[in-house]
Coordinates of C-alpha atoms and ligand atoms in Angstrom, one line a residue:
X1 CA -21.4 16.1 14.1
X2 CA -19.7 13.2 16.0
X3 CA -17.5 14.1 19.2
X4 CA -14.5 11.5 19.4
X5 CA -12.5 11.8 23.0
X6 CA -9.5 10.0 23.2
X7 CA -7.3 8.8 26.0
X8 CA -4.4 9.9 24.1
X9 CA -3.9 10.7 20.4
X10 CA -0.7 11.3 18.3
X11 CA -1.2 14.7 16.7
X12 CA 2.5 14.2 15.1
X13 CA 4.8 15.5 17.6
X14 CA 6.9 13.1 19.8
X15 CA 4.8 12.2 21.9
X16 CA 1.0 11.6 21.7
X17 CA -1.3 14.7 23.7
X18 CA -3.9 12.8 26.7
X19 CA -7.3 14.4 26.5
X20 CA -7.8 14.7 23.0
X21 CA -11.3 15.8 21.6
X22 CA -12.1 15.2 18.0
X23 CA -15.2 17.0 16.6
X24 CA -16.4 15.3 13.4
X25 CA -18.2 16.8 10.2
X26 CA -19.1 14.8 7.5
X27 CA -16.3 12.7 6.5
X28 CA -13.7 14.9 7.7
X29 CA -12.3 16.6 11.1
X30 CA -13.7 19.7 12.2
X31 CA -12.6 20.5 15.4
X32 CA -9.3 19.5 17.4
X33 CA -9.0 20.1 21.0
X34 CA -6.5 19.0 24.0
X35 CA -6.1 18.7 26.9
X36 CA -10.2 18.1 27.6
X37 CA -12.2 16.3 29.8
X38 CA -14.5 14.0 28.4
X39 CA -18.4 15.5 27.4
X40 CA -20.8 12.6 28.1
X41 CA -22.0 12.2 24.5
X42 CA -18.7 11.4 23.6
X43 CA -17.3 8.4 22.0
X44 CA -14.5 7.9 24.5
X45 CA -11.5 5.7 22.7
X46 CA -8.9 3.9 25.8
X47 CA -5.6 3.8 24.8
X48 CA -3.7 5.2 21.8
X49 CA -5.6 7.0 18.8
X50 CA -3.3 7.6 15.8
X51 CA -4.7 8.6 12.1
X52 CA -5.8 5.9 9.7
X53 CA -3.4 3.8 8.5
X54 CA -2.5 3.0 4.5
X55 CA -2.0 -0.3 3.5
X56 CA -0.5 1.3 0.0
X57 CA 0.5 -1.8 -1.9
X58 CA -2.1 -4.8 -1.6
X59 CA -2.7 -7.7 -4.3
X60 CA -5.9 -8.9 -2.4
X61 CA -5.8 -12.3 -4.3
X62 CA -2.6 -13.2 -3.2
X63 CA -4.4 -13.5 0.1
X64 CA -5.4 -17.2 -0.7
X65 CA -1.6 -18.5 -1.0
X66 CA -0.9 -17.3 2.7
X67 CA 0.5 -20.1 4.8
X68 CA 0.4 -22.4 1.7
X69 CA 3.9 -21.1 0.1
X70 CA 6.0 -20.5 2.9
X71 CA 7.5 -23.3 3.8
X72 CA 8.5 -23.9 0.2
X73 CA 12.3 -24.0 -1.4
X74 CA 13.6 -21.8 -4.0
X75 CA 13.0 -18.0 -4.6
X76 CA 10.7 -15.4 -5.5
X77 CA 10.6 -16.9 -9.4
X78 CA 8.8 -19.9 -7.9
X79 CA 6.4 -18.5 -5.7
X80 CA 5.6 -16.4 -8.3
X81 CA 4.7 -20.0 -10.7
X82 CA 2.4 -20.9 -7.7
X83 CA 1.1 -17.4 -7.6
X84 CA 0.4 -17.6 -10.9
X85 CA -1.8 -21.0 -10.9
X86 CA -4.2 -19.4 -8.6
X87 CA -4.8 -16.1 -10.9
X88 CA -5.9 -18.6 -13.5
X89 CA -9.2 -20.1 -11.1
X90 CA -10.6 -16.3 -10.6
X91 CA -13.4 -15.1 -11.7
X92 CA -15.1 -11.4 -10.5
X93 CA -17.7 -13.1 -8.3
X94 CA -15.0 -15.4 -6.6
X95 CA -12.2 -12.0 -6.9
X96 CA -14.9 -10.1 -4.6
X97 CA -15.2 -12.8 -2.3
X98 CA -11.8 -13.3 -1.8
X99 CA -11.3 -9.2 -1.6
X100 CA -14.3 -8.8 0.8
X101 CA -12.3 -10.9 3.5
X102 CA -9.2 -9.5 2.8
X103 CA -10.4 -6.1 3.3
X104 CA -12.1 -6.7 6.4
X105 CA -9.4 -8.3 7.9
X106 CA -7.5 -5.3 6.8
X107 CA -9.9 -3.3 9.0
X108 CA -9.3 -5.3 12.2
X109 CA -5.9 -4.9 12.1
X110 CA -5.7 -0.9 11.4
X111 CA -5.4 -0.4 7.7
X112 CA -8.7 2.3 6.7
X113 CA -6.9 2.6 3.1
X114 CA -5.6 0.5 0.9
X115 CA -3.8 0.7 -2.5
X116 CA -4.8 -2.2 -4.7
X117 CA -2.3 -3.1 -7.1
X118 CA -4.6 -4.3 -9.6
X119 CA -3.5 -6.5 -12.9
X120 CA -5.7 -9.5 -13.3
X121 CA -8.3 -7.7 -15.6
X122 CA -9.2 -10.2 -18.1
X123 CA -10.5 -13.8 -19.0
X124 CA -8.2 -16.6 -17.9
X125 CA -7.7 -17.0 -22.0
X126 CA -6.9 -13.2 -22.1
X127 CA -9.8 -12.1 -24.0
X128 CA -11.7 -8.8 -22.1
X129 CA -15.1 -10.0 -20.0
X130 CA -18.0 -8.2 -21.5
X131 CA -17.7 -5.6 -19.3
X132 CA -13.5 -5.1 -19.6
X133 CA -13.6 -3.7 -15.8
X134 CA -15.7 -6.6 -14.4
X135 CA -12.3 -7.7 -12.6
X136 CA -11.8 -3.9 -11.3
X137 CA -15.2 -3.3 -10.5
X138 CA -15.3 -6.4 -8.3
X139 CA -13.1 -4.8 -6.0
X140 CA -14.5 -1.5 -5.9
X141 CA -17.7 -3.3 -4.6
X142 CA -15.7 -5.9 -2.4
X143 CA -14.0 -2.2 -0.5
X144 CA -17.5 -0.9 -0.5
X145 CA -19.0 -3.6 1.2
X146 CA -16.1 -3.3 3.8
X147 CA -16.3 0.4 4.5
X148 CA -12.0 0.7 3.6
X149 CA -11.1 3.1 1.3
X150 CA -9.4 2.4 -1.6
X151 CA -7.4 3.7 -4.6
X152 CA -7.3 1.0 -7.4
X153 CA -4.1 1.3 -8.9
X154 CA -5.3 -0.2 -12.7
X155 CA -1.9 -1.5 -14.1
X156 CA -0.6 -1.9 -17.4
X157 CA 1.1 -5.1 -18.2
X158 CA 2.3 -6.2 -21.5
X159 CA 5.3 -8.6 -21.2
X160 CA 5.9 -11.6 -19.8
X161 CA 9.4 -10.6 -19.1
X162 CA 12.6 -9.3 -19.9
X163 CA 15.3 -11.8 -21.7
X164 CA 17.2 -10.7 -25.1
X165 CA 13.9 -8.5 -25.5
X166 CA 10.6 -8.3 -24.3
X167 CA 8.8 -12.0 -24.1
X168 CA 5.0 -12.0 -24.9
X169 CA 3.1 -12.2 -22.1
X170 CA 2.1 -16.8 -21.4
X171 CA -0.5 -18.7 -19.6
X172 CA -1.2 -16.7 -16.5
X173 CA 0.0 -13.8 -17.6
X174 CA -2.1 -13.3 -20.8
X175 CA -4.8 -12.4 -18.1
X176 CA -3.2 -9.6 -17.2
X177 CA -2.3 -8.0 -20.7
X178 CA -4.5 -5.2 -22.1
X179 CA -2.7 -5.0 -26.0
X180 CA -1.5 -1.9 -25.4
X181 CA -1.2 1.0 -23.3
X182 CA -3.6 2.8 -25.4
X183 CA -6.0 0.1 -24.7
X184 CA -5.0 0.5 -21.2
X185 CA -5.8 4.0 -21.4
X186 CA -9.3 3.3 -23.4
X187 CA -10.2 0.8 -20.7
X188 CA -9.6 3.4 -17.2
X189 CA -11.6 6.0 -19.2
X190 CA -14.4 3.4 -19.0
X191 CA -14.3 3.0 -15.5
X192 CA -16.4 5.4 -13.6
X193 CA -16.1 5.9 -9.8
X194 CA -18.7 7.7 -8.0
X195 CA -18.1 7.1 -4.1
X196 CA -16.4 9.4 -1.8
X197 CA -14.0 6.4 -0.5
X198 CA -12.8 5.7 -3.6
X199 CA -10.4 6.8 -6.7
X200 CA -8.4 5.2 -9.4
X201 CA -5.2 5.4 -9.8
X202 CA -2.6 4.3 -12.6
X203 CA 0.4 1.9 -12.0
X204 CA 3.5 0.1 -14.6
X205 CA 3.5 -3.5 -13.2
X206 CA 7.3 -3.4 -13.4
X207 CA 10.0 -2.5 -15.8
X208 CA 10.1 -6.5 -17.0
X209 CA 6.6 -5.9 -18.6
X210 CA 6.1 -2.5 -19.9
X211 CA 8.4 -1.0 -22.0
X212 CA 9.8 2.4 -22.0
X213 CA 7.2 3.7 -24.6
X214 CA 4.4 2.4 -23.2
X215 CA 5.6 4.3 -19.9
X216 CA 6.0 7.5 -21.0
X217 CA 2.2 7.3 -22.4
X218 CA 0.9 5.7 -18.7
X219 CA 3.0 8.8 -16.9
X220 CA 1.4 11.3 -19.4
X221 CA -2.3 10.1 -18.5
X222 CA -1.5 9.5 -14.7
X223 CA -1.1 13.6 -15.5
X224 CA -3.6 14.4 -17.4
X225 CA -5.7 12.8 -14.7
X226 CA -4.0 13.5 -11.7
X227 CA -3.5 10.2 -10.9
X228 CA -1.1 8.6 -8.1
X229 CA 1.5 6.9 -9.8
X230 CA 3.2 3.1 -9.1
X231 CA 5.5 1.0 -10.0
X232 CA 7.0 -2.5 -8.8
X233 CA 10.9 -1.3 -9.2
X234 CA 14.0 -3.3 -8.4
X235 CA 13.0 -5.8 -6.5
X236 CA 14.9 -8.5 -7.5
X237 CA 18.8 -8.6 -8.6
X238 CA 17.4 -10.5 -12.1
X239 CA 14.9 -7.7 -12.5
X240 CA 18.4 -4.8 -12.8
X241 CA 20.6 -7.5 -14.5
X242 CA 17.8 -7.9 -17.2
X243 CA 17.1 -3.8 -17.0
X244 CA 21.1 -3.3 -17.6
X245 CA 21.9 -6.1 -20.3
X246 CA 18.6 -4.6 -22.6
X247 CA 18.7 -0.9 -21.8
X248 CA 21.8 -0.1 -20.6
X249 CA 20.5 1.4 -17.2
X250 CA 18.7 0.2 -13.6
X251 CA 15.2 0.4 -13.8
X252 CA 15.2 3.4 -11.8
X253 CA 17.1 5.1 -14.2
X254 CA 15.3 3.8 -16.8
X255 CA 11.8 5.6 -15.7
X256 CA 13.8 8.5 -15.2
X257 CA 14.8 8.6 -18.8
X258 CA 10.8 8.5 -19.3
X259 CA 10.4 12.0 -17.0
X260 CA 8.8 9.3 -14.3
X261 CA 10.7 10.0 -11.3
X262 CA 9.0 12.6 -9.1
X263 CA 6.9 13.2 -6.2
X264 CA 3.6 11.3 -7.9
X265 CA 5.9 8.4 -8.4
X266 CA 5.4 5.5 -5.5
X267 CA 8.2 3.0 -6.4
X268 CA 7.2 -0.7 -4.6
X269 CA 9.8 -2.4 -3.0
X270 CA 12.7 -0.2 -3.9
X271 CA 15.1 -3.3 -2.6
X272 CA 18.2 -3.3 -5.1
X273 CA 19.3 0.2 -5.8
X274 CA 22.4 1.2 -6.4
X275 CA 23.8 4.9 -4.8
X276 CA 23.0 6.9 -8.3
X277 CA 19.1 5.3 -7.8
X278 CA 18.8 6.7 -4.2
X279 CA 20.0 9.9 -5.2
X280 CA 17.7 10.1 -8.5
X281 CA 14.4 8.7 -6.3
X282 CA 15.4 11.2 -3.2
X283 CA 15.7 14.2 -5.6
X284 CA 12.8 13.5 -7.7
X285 CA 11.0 13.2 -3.6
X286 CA 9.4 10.2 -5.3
X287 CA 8.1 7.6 -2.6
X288 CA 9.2 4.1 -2.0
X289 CA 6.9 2.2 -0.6
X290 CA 8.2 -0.9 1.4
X291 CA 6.5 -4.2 2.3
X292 CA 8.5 -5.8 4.7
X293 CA 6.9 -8.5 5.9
X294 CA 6.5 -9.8 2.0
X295 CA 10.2 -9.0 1.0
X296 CA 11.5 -11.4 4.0
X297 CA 8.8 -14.3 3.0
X298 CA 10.3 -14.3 -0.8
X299 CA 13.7 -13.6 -0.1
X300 CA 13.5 -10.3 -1.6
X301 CA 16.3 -8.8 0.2
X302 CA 16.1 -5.3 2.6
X303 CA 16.1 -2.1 0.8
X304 CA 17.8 0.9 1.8
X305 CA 15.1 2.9 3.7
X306 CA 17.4 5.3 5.8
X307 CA 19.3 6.2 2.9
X308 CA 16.4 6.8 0.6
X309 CA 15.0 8.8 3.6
X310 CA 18.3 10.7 4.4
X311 CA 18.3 11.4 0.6
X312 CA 14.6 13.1 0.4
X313 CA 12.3 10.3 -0.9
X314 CA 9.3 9.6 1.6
X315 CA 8.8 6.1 3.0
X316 CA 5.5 4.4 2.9
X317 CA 4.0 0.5 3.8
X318 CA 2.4 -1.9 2.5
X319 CA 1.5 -6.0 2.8
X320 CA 1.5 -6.9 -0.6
X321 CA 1.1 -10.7 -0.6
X322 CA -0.7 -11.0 2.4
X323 CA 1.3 -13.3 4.7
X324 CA 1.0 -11.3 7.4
X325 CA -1.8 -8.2 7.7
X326 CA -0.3 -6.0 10.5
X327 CA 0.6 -2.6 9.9
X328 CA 2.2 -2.1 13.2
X329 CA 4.8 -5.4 12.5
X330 CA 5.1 -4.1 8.8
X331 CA 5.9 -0.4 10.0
X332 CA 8.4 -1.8 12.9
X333 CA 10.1 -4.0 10.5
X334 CA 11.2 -1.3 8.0
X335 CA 13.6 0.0 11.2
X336 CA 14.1 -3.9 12.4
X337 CA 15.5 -4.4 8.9
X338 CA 18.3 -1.6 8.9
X339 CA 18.8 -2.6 12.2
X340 CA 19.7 -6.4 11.0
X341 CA 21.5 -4.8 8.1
X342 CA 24.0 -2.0 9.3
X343 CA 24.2 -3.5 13.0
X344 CA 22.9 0.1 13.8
X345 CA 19.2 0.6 16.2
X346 CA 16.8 4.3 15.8
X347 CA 17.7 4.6 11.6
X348 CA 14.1 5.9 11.4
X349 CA 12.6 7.7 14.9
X350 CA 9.1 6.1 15.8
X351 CA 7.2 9.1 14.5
X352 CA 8.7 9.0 11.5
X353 CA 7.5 5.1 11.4
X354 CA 4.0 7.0 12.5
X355 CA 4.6 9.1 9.2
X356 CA 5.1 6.7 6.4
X357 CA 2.1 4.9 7.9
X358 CA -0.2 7.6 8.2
X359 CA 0.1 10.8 5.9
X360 CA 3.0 8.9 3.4
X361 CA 1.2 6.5 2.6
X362 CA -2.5 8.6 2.3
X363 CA -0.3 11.2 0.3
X364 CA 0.9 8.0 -2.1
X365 CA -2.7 6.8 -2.7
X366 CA -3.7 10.0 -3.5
X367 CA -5.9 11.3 -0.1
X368 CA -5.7 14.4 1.6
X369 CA -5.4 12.2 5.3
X370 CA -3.4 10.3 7.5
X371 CA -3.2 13.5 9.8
X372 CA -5.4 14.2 13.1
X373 CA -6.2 17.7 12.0
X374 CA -9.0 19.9 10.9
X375 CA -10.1 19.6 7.2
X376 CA -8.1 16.1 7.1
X377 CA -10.2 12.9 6.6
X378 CA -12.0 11.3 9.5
X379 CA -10.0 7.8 9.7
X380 CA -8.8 7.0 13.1
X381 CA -7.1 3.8 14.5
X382 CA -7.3 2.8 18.3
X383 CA -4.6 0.6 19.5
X384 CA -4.9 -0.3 23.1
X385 CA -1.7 0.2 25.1
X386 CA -1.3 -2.9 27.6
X387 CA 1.6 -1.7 29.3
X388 CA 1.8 0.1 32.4
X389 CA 4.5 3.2 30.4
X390 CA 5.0 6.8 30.6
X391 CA 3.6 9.3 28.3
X392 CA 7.2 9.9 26.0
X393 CA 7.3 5.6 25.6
X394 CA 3.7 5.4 24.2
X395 CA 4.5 5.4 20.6
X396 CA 6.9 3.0 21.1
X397 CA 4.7 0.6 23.2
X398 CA 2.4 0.4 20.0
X399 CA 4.8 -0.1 17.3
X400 CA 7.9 -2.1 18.9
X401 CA 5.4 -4.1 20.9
X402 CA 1.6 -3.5 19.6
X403 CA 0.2 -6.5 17.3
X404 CA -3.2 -6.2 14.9
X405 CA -5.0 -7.7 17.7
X406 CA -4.4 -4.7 19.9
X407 CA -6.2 -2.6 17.4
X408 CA -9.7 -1.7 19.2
X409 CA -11.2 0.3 16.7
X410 CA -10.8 1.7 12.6
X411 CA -13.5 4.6 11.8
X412 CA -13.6 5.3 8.1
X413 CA -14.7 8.8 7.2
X414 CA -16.0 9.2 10.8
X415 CA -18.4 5.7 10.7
X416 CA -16.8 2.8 12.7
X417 CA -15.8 -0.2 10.2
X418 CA -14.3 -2.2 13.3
X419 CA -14.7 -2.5 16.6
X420 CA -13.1 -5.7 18.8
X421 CA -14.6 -7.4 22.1
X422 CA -12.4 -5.2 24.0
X423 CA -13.1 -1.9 21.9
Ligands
ZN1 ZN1 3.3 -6.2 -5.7

């Protein structure tokens, strides 16, 4: 039993409660008491404690292009050509190396779970490696050396793209291609995971490479299996027009037609949807999972959080391509956003920011966490609170004005997996 006392702690109410006392069994929270004094065998934590953090949608390899793309012309179609060269040099030793880094730095900056979108599973050539999950078992072991729990969400992805019809998968992409989603399927049977930390999960790279078929038989094992389900949907304008001109409906609509849209469905970047979408995706309480920080890099465009909110879906983060790992500038910017784009400030209150961070975003990946409570998991986050403020402006102080470097401390299933010079 480990005994956490914190300065203050956000227990999901308005304001965080000072004096909070954490009792810790196992990998989960036992006890939960406020306001207390602090018992000497404590481990005291200054500032702001608030539950782990998911990082839901992570590619960890696109980690390597980060301040080599930015300053580039064109669009998203071009950094994805770049993107592309580098998934061709990989390999699973050099994948776990790359991961290893990316998850630590995830650490230090307050994510304690990520969400790998994983699709770069076979040889550069596209033929499988003798073991077919070498690529996802490289970063299972890169997370385990890191201490960050994950859910690998294994994708399906068959086409290249979406133009008259569906285009075979070329160059890059051939990596990525299992056949079939029935090889898909024979391939996630194959991979076993045995550690508490970590879980599979199943994913549909995108409507541009999967089609409707092969779907319907990933949503019917992501069932079967209980899996947490996601999908990269409408986050370009060409991605709809080309959904529209073949199929005669937006991509949302589309998975609908598949029986996809519901409260296991995470849809990633949920950018350009149309009112009939946000009604569909807040009905079906699916989750759309926004990466801000990504979306303004590649000139994505800003999604319609408040409405998908105000409509039912729940809102969760993630930092995708790895230009910038901070959850507290990727939570902030999913108001900053609606605030740039309706001239409007406060479309999402700070503890709902806390939300999609915290329990959302666990809830997406498939944990029971992201809650300070008893039976939840043990992740915590410490962010140190510079400014001089009063009690009801401490959440506000951390994610209007907190960076990743403010983040003293990330515990794991109760062990410590970071701790700063300051912590
Ligand atoms: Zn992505």
């Amino acid at each position: 039993m480990t005994t956490f006392w914190c300065e203050w702690a956000w227990l999901g109410g308005d304001r965080p409660e000072p004096g909070v006392e954490i009792l810790v069994s196992g990998d989960r929270f036992a006890e939960i008491a406020h306001p207390t004094a602090p018992r000497p065998d404590a481990v005291r934590l200054s500032g702001l404690t608030v539950p782990g953090i998911a990082n839901v949608h992570s590619h960890a390899f696109h980690r390597a292009l980060r301040g080599r793309t930015h300053s580039g012309t064109g669009s998203f179609w071009t950094w994805r050509d770049r993107m592309y060269e580098l998934a061709l040099d990989l390999d699973p030793d050099s994948y776990r190396g790359l991961a290893t880094q990316v998850f630590q730095e995830m650490l230090a900056s307050g994510y304690t779970a990520v969400g790998e979108f994983h699709y770069l599973h076979h040889q550069p050539g596209g033929a499988a490696y003798a073991d077919p999950n070498a690529m996802s078992r490289a970063i299972l072991e890169a997370a385990a050396e890191t201490g960050i729990r994950i859910t690998l969400l294994d994708a399906l992805y068959l086409f290249g793209g979406l133009d008259q019809d569906y285009v075979a998968p070329q160059g890059a992409q051939r990596r990525y291609s299992d056949g079939s989603a029935e090889a898909w399927t024979e391939r996630l049977d194959a991979l076993h995971v045995a550690s508490p930390t970590q879980r599979v999960g199943a994913a549909i790279h995108s409507v541009r490479a999967v089609d409707p078929e092969a779907m319907a038989i990933v949503g019917d094992y992501a069932r079967r299996r209980a899996l947490p389900l996601h999908i990269h949907l409408s986050e370009q304008p060409a991605e709809n027009d080309r959904c529209l001109a073949v199929h005669g409906v937006t991509p949302t609509m589309l998975l609908d037609s598949v029986g996809l849209v519901d409260e296991n469905l995470t849809a990633v970047h949920a950018t350009h949807l149309d009112e009939a979408d946000i009604s569909r995706l807040g009905a079906g309480r699916a989750t759309a999972c926004f990466c801000p920080t990504t979306e303004r890099d590649l000139a994505d465009g800003i999604g319609p959080s408040a409405a998908l909110a105000a409509a039912g879906a729940r809102l969760c983060v993630g930092s995708d391509s790895h230009a910038v790992i901070d959850p507290l500038e990727e939570l902030r910017a999913v108001e900053l956003n609606q605030r740039l784009a309706t001239l409007t400030r406060g479309n999402h209150s700070v503890p709902d920011l806390l939300t999609a961070g915290t329990v959302n975003g666990y809830r997406a990946l498939g944990w029971d966490g992201g809650r300070i409570e008893r039976g939840s998991l043990a992740d915590l986050v410490t962010i140190s609170i510079r400014e001089d403020v009063a009690p009801e402006h401490i959440l506000a102080t951390a994610i209007f004005a907190g960076a990743r470097c403010d983040v003293t401390h990330t515990f794991v299933g109760g062990s410590l997996v970071y701790q700063n010079s300051q912590g």
